[in-house]
Amino acid sequence: MSGRRVETMLTDNFARRINYLRISITDRCNLRCRYCMPDGGIPLISHEEVLRYEEILRVARLFGQLGIDKIRLTGGEPLARKGALDLIRGISQIRGIGDLSLTTNGVLLGEFAADLARAGIKRINVSLDTLNREKFAYITRRDRFPEVLNGIEKALDVGLFPVKLNVVAIKGFNDDEILQFAKLTLEKPLTVRFIEFMPTGGVDFWNRDHVLTVDMIRKEIGKLGPLIPVDGDEMDGPAARFRLRGARGELGFISPISSHFCNNCNRLRLTPDGKLRACLFSDHEIDLKSHLRNHCSDKKLKDLLMTTLRNKPKRHSINTSLFRKCQRTMAAIGG
Ligand code: SAM
Ligand code: SF4
């Protein structure tokens, strides 16, 4: 992968530097997490409507020229899409994209970890909300816990770094496991990140009373000792970073509900059907796919990126009377 950074810098109307594109490569998934998808799954985007790999590569290359230097592949479950490794190899060759990462539910990670490392993935996020097999089967509606644990071990074995566990914190579901998750960072070089439970489209599982705020989680972890701030050059996106004394890994706290982090938002999102979104919680989208399929010029695609930037809202409105759940499910946006 070329580590060369482009000199171009993209900024939005609020002087935020935008350099990060999350690409959801599929809306299909092998799990059915209750907070993300309904039991029967979601109405699927037809195969013809899903962006082809060469279309994604074109977007990544052009946006890379404008100042996007970080790409994360997500889904649905990205490893469930055929040929995902080819796409990863392709993106890792693009000049200017210095950081290529992946978010996965881990079910297929054991099978893919070594190839992912070879293909150019360095950092990987694995979503895991419980350390108990029965609870895993409940929350994901699938009994795949052993595969996910195996995937995490394989990711560590092949040297992917950092390996981050994303834990959606849900009161009444995993509040009794916070300490167990935090203790994992004492034993293993893992980053455990707690994410406040968010209201998202397509499911009715969210309830404000089930939100476990970052303050509550930090208070609980405080029982293990002081949380030592981690400073470093590298930002961990919206996560505040800490470490327990003597720990091999880190802790991260992401608080979209209790204190929005929009001031530092540096990201755009591309959906599986080729819509560019400026905010996770805004349904304003720009259709890149129709232009791609009409053989538009490179300049046109770059102009569409600039229009999206101009429309990036200042902040989301979860805690205001204006809040409306977005129309798409998380699986069709990519989280
Ligand atoms: N399937 C992959 C996975 O689960 O990691 C990638 C896609 S998933 C939509 C991306 C992230 O969104 C996951 O970490 C998931 O836990 C998170 N997510 C989904 N619904 C959420 C919700 N209602 N609140 C907070 N996080 C959520
Ligand atoms: Fe699938 Fe990820 Fe959504 Fe769970 S959170 S249903 S694994 S897309």
Short mmCIF file of N, CA and C and ligand atoms in Angstrom, two decimals, residues 27-37 75-77 104-105 127 129 139-140 330-332, ligand 2:
data_model
loop_
_atom_site.label_atom_id
_atom_site.label_comp_id
_atom_site.label_asym_id
_atom_site.label_seq_id
_atom_site.Cartn_x
_atom_site.Cartn_y
_atom_site.Cartn_z
N ASP A 27 -25.49 -5.14 1.86
CA ASP A 27 -26.48 -5.03 2.94
C ASP A 27 -26.82 -6.43 3.48
N ARG A 28 -26.21 -7.47 2.89
CA ARG A 28 -26.47 -8.84 3.36
C ARG A 28 -25.69 -9.13 4.63
N CYS A 29 -26.24 -9.99 5.47
CA CYS A 29 -25.53 -10.32 6.71
C CYS A 29 -25.87 -11.73 7.15
N ASN A 30 -24.89 -12.38 7.81
CA ASN A 30 -25.12 -13.73 8.33
C ASN A 30 -25.58 -13.70 9.79
N LEU A 31 -25.77 -12.53 10.37
CA LEU A 31 -26.38 -12.41 11.70
C LEU A 31 -27.64 -11.53 11.57
N ARG A 32 -28.41 -11.48 12.64
CA ARG A 32 -29.63 -10.66 12.67
C ARG A 32 -29.69 -9.91 14.00
N CYS A 33 -28.68 -9.09 14.27
CA CYS A 33 -28.63 -8.40 15.57
C CYS A 33 -29.92 -7.61 15.79
N ARG A 34 -30.48 -7.76 16.98
CA ARG A 34 -31.81 -7.19 17.25
C ARG A 34 -31.84 -5.68 17.12
N TYR A 35 -30.69 -5.03 17.41
CA TYR A 35 -30.67 -3.57 17.34
C TYR A 35 -30.41 -3.06 15.93
N CYS A 36 -30.17 -3.98 15.00
CA CYS A 36 -29.76 -3.57 13.65
C CYS A 36 -30.73 -4.04 12.57
N MET A 37 -31.25 -5.27 12.73
CA MET A 37 -32.08 -5.85 11.66
C MET A 37 -33.30 -6.54 12.23
N GLY A 75 -20.58 -3.15 6.29
CA GLY A 75 -21.73 -3.74 5.63
C GLY A 75 -22.99 -3.43 6.42
N GLY A 76 -23.94 -4.30 6.37
CA GLY A 76 -23.99 -5.73 6.27
C GLY A 76 -22.69 -6.38 6.74
N GLU A 77 -22.50 -7.59 6.33
CA GLU A 77 -21.26 -8.25 6.71
C GLU A 77 -20.32 -8.25 5.50
N THR A 104 -16.23 -5.97 10.98
CA THR A 104 -16.85 -7.27 10.71
C THR A 104 -17.52 -7.80 11.97
N ASN A 105 -18.49 -8.69 11.76
CA ASN A 105 -19.08 -9.34 12.94
C ASN A 105 -18.23 -10.54 13.38
N SER A 127 -17.32 -6.69 15.98
CA SER A 127 -18.45 -6.35 16.85
C SER A 127 -18.78 -7.55 17.72
N ASP A 129 -20.99 -8.13 21.48
CA ASP A 129 -21.70 -7.44 22.56
C ASP A 129 -21.80 -8.24 23.84
N ILE A 139 -28.95 -12.08 21.14
CA ILE A 139 -28.86 -10.72 20.55
C ILE A 139 -28.66 -10.77 19.03
N THR A 140 -27.97 -11.81 18.54
CA THR A 140 -27.71 -11.89 17.09
C THR A 140 -28.69 -12.83 16.38
N MET A 330 -29.13 0.15 9.84
CA MET A 330 -27.68 0.26 9.97
C MET A 330 -26.98 -0.63 8.96
N ALA A 331 -27.58 -1.81 8.70
CA ALA A 331 -26.94 -2.75 7.78
C ALA A 331 -26.87 -2.19 6.37
N ALA A 332 -27.78 -1.28 6.04
CA ALA A 332 -27.75 -0.70 4.70
C ALA A 332 -26.99 0.63 4.67
FE1 SF4 B 2 -25.21 -7.86 10.72
FE2 SF4 B 2 -23.48 -6.12 11.77
FE3 SF4 B 2 -26.12 -5.55 11.66
FE4 SF4 B 2 -25.29 -7.42 13.31
S1 SF4 B 2 -24.73 -5.25 13.40
S2 SF4 B 2 -27.04 -7.60 11.92
S3 SF4 B 2 -23.65 -8.32 12.24
S4 SF4 B 2 -24.78 -5.80 9.94
#
